[in-house]
Coordinates of C-alpha atoms in Angstrom, one line a residue:
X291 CA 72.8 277.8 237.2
X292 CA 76.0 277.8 235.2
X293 CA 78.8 277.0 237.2
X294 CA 82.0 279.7 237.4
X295 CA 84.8 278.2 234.9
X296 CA 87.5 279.4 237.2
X297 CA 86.9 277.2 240.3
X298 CA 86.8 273.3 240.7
X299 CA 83.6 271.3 240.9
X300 CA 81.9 270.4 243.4
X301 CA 82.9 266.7 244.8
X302 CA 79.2 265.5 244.5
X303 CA 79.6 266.2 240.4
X304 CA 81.6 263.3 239.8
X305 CA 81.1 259.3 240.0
X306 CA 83.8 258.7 242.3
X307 CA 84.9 258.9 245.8
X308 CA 85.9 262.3 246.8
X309 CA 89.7 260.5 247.9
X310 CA 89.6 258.9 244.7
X311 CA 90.2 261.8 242.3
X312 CA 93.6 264.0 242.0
X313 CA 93.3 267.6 243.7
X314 CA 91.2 270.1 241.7
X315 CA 92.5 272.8 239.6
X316 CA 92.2 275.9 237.7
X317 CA 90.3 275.4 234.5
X318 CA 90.9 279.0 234.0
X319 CA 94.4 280.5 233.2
X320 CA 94.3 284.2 233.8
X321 CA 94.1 285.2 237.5
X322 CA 90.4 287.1 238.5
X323 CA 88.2 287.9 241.2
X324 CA 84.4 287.2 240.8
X325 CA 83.4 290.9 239.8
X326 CA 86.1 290.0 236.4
X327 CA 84.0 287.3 236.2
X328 CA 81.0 288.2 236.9
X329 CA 81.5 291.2 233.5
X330 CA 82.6 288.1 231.3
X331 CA 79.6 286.7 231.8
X332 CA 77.5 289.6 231.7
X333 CA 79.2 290.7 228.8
X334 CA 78.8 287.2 227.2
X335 CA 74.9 287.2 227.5
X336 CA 74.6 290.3 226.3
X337 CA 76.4 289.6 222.8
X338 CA 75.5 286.8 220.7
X339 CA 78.5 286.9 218.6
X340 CA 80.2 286.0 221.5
X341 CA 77.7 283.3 222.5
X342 CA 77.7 281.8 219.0
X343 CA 81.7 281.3 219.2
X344 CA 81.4 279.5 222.2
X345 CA 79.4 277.1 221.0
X346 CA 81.1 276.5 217.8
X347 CA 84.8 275.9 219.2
X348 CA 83.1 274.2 222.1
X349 CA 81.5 271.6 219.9
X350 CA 85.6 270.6 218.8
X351 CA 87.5 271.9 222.0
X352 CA 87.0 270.7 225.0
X353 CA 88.4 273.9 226.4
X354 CA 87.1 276.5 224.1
X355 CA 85.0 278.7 226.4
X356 CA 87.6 278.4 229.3
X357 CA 90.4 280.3 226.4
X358 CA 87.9 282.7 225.6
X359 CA 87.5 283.6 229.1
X360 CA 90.9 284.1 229.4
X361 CA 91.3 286.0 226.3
X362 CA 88.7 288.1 227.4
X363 CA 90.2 288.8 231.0
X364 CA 93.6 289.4 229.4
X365 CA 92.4 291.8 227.4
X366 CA 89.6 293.5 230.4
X367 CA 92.1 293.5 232.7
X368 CA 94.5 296.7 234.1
X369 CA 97.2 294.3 234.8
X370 CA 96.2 290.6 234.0
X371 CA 98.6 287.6 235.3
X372 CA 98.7 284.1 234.6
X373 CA 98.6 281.2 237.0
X374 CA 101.5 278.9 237.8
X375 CA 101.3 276.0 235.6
X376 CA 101.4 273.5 238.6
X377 CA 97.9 275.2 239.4
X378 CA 96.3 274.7 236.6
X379 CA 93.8 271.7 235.6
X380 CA 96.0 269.5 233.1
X381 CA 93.1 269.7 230.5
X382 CA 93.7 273.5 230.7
X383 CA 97.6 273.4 229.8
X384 CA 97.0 274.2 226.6
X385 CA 95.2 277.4 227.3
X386 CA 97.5 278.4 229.1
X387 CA 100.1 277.8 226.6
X388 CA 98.5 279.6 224.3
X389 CA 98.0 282.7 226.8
X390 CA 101.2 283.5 227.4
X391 CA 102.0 283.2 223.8
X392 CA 99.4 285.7 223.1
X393 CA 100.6 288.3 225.9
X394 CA 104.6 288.2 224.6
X395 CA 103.9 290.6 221.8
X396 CA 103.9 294.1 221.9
X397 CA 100.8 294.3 220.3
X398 CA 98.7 292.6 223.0
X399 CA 100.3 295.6 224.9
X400 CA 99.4 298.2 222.2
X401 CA 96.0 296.1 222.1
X402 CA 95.2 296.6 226.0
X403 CA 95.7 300.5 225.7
X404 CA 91.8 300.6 224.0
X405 CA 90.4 297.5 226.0
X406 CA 91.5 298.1 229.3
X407 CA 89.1 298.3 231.6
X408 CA 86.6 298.2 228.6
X409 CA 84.6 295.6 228.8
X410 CA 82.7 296.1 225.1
X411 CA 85.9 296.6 223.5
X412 CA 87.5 293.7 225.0
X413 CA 84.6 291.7 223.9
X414 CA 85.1 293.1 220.4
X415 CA 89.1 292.0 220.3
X416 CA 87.8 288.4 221.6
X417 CA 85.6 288.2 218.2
X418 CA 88.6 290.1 216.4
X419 CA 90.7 287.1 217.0
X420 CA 88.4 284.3 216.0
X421 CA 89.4 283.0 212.9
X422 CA 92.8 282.9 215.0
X423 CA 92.0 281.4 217.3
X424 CA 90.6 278.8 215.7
X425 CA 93.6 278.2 213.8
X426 CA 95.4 277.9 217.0
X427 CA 93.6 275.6 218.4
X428 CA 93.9 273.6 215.5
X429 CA 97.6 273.6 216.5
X430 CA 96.8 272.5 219.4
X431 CA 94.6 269.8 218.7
X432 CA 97.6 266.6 219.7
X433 CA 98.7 268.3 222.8
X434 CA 95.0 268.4 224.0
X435 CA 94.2 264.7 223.0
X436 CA 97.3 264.1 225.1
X437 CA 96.2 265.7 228.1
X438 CA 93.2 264.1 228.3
X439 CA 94.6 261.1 227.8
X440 CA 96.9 262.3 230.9
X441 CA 94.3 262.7 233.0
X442 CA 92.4 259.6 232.3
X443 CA 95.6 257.7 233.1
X444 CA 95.7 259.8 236.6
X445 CA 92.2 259.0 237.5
X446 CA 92.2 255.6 236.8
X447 CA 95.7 255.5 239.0
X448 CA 94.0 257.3 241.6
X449 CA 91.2 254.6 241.8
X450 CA 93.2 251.4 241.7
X451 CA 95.3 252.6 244.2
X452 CA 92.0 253.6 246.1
X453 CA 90.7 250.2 245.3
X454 CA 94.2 248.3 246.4
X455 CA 94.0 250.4 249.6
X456 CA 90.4 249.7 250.2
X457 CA 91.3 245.7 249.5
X458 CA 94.0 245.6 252.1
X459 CA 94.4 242.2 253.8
X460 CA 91.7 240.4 252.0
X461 CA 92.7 238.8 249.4
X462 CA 96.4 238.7 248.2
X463 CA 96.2 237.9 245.2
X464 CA 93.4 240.7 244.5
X465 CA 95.4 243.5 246.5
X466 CA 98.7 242.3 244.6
X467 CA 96.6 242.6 241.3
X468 CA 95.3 246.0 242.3
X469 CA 98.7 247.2 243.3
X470 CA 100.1 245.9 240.0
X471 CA 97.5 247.6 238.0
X472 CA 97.8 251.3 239.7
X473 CA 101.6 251.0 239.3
X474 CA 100.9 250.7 235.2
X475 CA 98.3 252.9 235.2
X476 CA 100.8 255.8 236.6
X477 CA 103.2 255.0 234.3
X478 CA 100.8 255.5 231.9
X479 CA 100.2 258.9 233.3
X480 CA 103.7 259.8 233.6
X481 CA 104.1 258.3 229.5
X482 CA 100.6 260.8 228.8
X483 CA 102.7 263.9 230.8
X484 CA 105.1 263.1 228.7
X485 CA 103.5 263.0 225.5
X486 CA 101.3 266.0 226.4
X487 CA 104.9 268.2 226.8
X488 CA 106.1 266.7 223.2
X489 CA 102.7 267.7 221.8
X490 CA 102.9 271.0 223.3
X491 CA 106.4 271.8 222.0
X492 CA 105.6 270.8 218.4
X493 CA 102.9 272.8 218.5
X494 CA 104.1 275.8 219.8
X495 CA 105.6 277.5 216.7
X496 CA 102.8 277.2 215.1
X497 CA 100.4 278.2 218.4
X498 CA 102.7 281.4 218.8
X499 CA 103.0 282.9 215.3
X500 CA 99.0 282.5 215.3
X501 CA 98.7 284.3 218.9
X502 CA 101.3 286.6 217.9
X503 CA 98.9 287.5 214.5
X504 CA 95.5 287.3 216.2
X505 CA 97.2 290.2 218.8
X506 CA 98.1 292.3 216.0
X507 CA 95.1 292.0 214.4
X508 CA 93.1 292.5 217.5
X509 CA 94.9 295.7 218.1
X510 CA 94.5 296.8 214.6
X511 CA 90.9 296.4 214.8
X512 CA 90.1 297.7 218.3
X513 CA 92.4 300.8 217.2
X514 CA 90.2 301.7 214.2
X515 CA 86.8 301.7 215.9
X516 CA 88.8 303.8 218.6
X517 CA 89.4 306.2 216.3
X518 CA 86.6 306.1 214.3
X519 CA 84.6 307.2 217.7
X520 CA 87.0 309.9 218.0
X521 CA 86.4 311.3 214.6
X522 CA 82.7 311.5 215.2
X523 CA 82.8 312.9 218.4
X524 CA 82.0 310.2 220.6
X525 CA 83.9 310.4 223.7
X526 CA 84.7 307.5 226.2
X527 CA 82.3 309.3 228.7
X528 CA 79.4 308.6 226.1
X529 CA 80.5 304.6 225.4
X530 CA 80.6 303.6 228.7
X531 CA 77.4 304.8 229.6
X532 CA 76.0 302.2 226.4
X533 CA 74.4 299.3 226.5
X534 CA 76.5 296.8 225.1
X535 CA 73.7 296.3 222.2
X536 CA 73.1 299.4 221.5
X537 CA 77.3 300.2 221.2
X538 CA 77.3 297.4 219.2
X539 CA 75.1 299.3 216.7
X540 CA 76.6 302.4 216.8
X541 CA 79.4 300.8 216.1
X542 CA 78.5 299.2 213.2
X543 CA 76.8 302.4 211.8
X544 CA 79.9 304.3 211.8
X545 CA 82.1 301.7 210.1
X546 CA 78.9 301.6 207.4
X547 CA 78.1 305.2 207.1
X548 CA 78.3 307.2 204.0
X549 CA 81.2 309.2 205.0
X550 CA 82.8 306.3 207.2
X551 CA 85.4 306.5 204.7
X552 CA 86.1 309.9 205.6
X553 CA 86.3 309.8 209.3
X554 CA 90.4 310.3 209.1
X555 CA 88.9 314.0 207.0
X556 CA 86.4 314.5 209.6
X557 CA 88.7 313.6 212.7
X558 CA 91.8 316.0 211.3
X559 CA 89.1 318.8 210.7
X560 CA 87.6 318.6 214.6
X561 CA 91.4 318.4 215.7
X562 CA 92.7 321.2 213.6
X563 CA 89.5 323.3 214.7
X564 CA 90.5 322.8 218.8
X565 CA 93.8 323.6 217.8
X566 CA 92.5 326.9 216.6
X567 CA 90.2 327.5 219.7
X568 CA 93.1 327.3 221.4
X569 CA 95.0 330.1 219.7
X570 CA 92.1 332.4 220.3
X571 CA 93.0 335.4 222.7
X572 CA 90.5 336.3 224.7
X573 CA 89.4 339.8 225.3
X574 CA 90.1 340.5 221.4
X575 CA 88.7 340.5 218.0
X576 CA 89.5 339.2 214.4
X577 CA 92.3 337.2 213.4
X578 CA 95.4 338.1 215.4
X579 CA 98.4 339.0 213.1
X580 CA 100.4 340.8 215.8
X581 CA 101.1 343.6 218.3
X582 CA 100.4 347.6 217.3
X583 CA 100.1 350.6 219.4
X584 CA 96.8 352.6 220.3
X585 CA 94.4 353.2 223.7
X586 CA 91.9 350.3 223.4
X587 CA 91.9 348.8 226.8
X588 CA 89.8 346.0 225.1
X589 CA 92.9 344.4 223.1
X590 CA 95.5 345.4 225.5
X591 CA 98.8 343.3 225.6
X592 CA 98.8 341.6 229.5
X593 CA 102.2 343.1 229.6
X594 CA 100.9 346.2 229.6
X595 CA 98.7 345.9 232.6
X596 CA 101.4 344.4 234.8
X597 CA 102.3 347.9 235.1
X598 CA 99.3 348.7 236.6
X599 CA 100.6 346.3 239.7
X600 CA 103.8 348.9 240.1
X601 CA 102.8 351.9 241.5
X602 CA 105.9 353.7 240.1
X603 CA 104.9 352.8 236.7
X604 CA 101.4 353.9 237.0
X605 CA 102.3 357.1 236.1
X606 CA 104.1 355.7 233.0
X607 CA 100.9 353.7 232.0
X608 CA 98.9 356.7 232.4
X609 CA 100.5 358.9 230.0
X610 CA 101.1 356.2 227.2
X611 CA 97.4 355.4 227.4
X612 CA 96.7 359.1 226.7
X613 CA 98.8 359.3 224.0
X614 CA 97.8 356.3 222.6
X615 CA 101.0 354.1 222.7
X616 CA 99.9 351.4 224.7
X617 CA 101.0 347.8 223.0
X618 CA 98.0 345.8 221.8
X619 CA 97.1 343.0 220.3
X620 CA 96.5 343.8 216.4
X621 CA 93.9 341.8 214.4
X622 CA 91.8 341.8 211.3
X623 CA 89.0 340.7 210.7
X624 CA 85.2 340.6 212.3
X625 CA 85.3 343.1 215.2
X626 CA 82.8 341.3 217.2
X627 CA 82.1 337.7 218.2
X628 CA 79.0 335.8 217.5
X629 CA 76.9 335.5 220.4
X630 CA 73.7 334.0 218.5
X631 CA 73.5 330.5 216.9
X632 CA 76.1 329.0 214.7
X633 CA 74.3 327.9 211.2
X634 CA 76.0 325.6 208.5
X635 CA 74.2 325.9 205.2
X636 CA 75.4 322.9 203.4
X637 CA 75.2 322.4 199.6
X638 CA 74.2 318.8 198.9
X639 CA 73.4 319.3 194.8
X640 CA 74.6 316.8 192.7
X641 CA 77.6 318.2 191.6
X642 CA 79.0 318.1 195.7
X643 CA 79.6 314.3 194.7
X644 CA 82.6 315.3 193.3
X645 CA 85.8 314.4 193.8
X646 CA 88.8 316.4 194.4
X647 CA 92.4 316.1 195.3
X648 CA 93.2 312.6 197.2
X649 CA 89.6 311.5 196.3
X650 CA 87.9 313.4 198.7
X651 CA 84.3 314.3 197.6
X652 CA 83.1 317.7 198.2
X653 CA 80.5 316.8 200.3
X654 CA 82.8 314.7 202.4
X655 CA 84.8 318.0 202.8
X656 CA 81.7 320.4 203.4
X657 CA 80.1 317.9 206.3
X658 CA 83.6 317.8 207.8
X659 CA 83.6 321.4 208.2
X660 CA 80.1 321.0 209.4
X661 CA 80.6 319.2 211.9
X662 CA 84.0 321.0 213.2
X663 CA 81.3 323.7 213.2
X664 CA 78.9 321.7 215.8
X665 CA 82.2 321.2 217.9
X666 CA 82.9 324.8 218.3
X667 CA 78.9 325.6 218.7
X668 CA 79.4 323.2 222.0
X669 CA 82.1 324.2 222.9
X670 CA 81.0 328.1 223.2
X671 CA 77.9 327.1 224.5
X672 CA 75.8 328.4 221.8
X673 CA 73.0 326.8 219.2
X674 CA 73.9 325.0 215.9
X675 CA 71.9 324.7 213.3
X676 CA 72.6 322.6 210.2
X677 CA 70.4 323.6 207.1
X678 CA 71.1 321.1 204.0
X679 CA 70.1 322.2 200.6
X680 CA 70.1 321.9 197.3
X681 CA 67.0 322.9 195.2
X682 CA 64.1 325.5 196.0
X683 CA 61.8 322.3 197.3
X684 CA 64.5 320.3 198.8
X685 CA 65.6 320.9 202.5
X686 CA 66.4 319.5 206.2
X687 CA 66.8 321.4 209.2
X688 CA 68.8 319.8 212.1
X689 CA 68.5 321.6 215.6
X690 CA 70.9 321.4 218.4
X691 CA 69.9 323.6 220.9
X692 CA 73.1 324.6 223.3
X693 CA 71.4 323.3 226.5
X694 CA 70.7 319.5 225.4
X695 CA 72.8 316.3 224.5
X696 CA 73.5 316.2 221.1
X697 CA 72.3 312.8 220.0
X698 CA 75.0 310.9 218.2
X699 CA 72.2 309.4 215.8
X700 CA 71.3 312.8 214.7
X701 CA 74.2 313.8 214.1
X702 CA 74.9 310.6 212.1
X703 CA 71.7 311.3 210.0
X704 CA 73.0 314.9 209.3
X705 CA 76.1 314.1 208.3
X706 CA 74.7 311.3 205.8
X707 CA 72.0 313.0 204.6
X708 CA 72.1 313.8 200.9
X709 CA 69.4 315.5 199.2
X710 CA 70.5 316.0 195.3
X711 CA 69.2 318.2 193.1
X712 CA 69.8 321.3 191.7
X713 CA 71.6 324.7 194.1
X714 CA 69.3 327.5 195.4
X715 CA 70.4 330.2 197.8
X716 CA 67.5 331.8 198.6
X717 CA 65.7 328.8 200.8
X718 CA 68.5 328.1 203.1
X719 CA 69.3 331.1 203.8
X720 CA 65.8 332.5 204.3
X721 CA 65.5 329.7 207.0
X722 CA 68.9 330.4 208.4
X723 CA 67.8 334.4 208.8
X724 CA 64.4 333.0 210.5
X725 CA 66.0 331.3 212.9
X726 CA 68.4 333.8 214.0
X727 CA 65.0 336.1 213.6
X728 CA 63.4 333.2 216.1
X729 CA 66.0 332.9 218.4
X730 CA 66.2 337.1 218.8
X731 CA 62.5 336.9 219.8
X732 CA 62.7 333.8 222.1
X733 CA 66.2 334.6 223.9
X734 CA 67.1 338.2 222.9
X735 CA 70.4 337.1 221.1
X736 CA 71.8 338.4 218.5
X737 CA 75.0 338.5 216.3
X738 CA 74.7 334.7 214.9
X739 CA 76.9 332.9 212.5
X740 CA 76.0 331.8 208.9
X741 CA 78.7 329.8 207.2
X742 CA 77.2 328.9 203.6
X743 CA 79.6 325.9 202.0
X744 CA 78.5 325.7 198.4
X745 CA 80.2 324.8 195.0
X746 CA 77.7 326.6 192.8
X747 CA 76.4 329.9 192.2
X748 CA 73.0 330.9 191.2
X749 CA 71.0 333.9 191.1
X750 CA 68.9 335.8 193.8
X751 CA 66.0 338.2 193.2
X752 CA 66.3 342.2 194.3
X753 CA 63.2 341.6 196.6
X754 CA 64.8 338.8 198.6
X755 CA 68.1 340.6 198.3
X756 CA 66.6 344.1 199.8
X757 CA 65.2 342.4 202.4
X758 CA 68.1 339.9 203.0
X759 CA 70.7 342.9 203.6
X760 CA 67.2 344.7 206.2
X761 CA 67.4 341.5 208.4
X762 CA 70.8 341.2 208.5
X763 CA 71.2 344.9 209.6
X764 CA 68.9 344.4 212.2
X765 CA 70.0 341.2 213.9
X766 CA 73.7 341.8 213.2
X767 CA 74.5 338.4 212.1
X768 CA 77.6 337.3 209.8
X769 CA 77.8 335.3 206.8
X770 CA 80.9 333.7 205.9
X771 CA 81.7 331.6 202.9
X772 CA 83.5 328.6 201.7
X773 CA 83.0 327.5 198.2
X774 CA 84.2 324.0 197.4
X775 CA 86.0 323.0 194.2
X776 CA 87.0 326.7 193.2
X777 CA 84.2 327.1 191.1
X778 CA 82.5 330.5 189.2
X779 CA 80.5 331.1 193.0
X780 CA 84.3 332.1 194.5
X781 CA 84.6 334.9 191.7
X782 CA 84.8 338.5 192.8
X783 CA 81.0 340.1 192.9
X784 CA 79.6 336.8 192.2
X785 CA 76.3 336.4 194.3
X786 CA 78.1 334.4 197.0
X787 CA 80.9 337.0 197.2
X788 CA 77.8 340.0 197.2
X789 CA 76.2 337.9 200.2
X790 CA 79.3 337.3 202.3
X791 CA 81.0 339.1 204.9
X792 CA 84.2 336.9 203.9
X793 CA 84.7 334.3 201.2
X794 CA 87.0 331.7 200.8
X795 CA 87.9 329.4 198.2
X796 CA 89.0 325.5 198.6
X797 CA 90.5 323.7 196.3
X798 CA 92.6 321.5 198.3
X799 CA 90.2 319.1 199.4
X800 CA 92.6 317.3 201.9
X801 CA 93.6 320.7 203.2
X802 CA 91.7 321.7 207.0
X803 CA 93.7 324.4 207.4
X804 CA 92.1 325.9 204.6
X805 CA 88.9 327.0 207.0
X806 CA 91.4 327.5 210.1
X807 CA 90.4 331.4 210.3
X808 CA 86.4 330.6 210.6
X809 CA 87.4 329.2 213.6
X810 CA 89.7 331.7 215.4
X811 CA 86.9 334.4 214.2
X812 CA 83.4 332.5 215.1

């Protein structure tokens, strides 16, 4: 069994007499309790990046695993505090050096915000700081030599003396010889001390400026993969219920995806689309641009029926209601809210690889909008559906139902799923109209959402077109549009403009607010 860094070996471990050696000390610098511990090491075992760092410093430094325990704990830690110098093991003087140079900054404080109480992502900031700490403990390389020196020089003290006392009375010359030789051999402890501190101080620019780096770059990189969690969706709820593993490879898969590069698009998109959700008022319809007058108790200003509370104004409401002067809110728009599924019909053609303002592809814009899409499906408790398209023969579906998780992997895979090819309306939005059909059948809802995002046009036939405007009189569905890059699809009576309730046109790439209305009126 591995024994626990923090606490002094047993007596029976070493060669000599129990009153021989020097008290026992802390080989660890940061102050923990056995559960802290006890997540180091589970968290160690579990990650063999962390394993394989151990044994490389290790193989030079003495100490190496005992400073990336501490790191570790100083970065797990709610509030993590070092131990008094006089407490801690002299071989570990360094580390502790070292620690408190790497918690001065304020980015070790900005640093903690994400690893706090994190055990993965204070795993991730140890590994962040390797080639740092490296370089620091090549800084520190004389001051440990020193110590150990130091120590040797109090051991062997501690055993002549042990030796002289043992000797007492036997032999003079012997116990003088002892005495004579514990004497030196403290003063060569005292000269090692001594040495140790000088080492120490000439290292210590050099140790801080590195800790004072590593920190900054620690933060830096635990900050991203925060926020690149964030743009996807994944929530701190989700993370800690990981395996370290399988975090690890999630991880990893965002910061390789297609559209990693666009996860400061996709995280702006999902924020500007709460903001929106926000805005909505409930009880009313459309886009709200105001307050008119009229008798619909449906958009009724809450003013209005405070008045109701009055009994002397009753009379008041009454007769403003009949005459149809009651305040309300005034919108445009859709007159009814989708109570069906929400279905993104995404063009994925060839031509979507293009790039717009600021670099942004279409495509990267489109799946942003997607997936703002899957946000607001969740969030109203109601199906999504992503349909990706491009030519007649080429086309994924991607379910996810309202009443199950919505796997992070699949919606990975949807958003990085590129099909190529040529544009065809007819496919995805057949399939889109069967599933609304479908879910009519199964559930008995109606009045879906399709949102078609395409930057082409192409051509329908009247069959499909007839029978297109029969199923979408039937299930009362809504088609809205967004097409990408400005292109001939956004004209006035192009096909696109015939099939869509409302039609927009993006050319600002960078721009989320562009869609902001699909989400106050879905």
């Amino acid at each position: 069994m591995t024994r626990d860094a923090s606490h002094p070996a047993p007596p029976q471990e070493t060669d000599t007499p129990p009153s021989a050696v020097p008290a026992q000390r802390h080989t660890t610098t940061v102050v923990a309790d056995r559960f802290d511990l006890a997540t180091w090491h589970d968290t160690r075992a579990q990650s063999t990046a962390l394993r394989d760092l151990a044994a490389e410093l290790s193989a030079r430094h003495e100490g190496a695993t005992d400073l990336l325990t501490d790191v570790f704990l100083a970065a797990y830690q709610a509030r993590p505090r070092l131990r008094d110098r006089a407490t801690v093991d002299p071989a570990r003087l360094v580390n502790h050096h070292i620690l408190t140079s790497l918690m001065e900054p304020p980015e070790f404080a900005e640093l903690r915000r994400t690893t706090a109480g994190d055990a993965y992502a204070a795993a991730m900031s140890v590994l962040a700081m390797s080639t740092m700490l490296r370089r620091i403990l090549e800084h520190a390389d004389e001051a440990e030599q020193a110590s150990r020196d130091q120590i040797k020089a109090e051991r062997a003290a501690a055993q002549l003396g042990e030796a002289a006392r043992q000797s007492d009375g036997e032999a003079d010359d012997t116990d003088q010889a002892l005495r004579e030789a514990a004497e030196t051999a403290r003063t060569a402890s005292v000269q090692a001390m001594d040495s140790a501190t000088q080492a120490l101080t000439a290292a210590a620019p050099g140790m801080r400026a590195a800790a004072h780096a590593a920190a900054a770059q620690a933060a830096t990189a635990a900050r991203r993969e925060a926020e690149l969690l964030r743009a996807w969706g994944v929530g701190s709820a989700q993370t800690e219920r990981m395996p370290f593993a399988e975090r690890l490879r999630l991880a990893e898969r965002l910061a390789t995806s297609r559209l990693a590069r666009w996860a400061d698009l996709i995280g702006r998109f999902r924020q500007m689309a709460s903001g929106e959700r926000a805005r909505k008022v409930e009880h009313t319809s459309g886009e709200l641009v105001g307050v008119t007058l009229g008798d619909d108790l449906s958009r009724i200003v809450p003013s209005e029926l405070a008045h109701l509370g009055l009994p002397p104004l009753r009379a008041v409401f009454a007769a403003r209601f009949a005459a149809g002067e009651l305040m309300l809110y005034d919108s445009r728009g859709e007159h009814s809210f989708g109570r069906g599924a929400i279905i993104a019909c995404v063009d994925t053609s060839h031509s979507m690889y293009e790039e717009g303002p600021g670099g942004v592809t279409r495509e990267a814009w489109a799946k942003a909008c997607a997936l703002a899409l899957l946000d607001q499906a969740r969030h109203a408790r109601r199906d999504f559906v992503g349909i990706l398209f491009s030519a007649a023969d080429k086309l994924q579906v991607f379910r996810f139902p309202a009443d199950e998780p919505a796997p992070v992997e699949r919606v990975l895979e949807f958003a990085e799923t590129f099909l190529g090819g040529g544009t065809d309306y007819q496919r995805p939005l057949g399939t889109a109209a069967e599933l609304l059909q479908q879910e009519f059948d199964d559930a008995a809802r109606s009045r879906g959402d399709i949102v078609m995002i395409t930057d082409d046009d192409c051509g329908v036939t009247e069959a499909w077109m007839r029978q297109w405007k029969e199923t979408k009189r039937r299930l009362g569905f809504r088609v809205f549009g967004a097409a990408v890059g400005v292109p001939p699809a956004a004209a006035a009576e192009s096909v696109l403009d015939v099939l869509c309730d409302n039609l927009r046109s993006i050319e600002d790439l960078t721009d989320v607010h562009a869609a902001a209305d699909l989400f106050r009126v879905i």
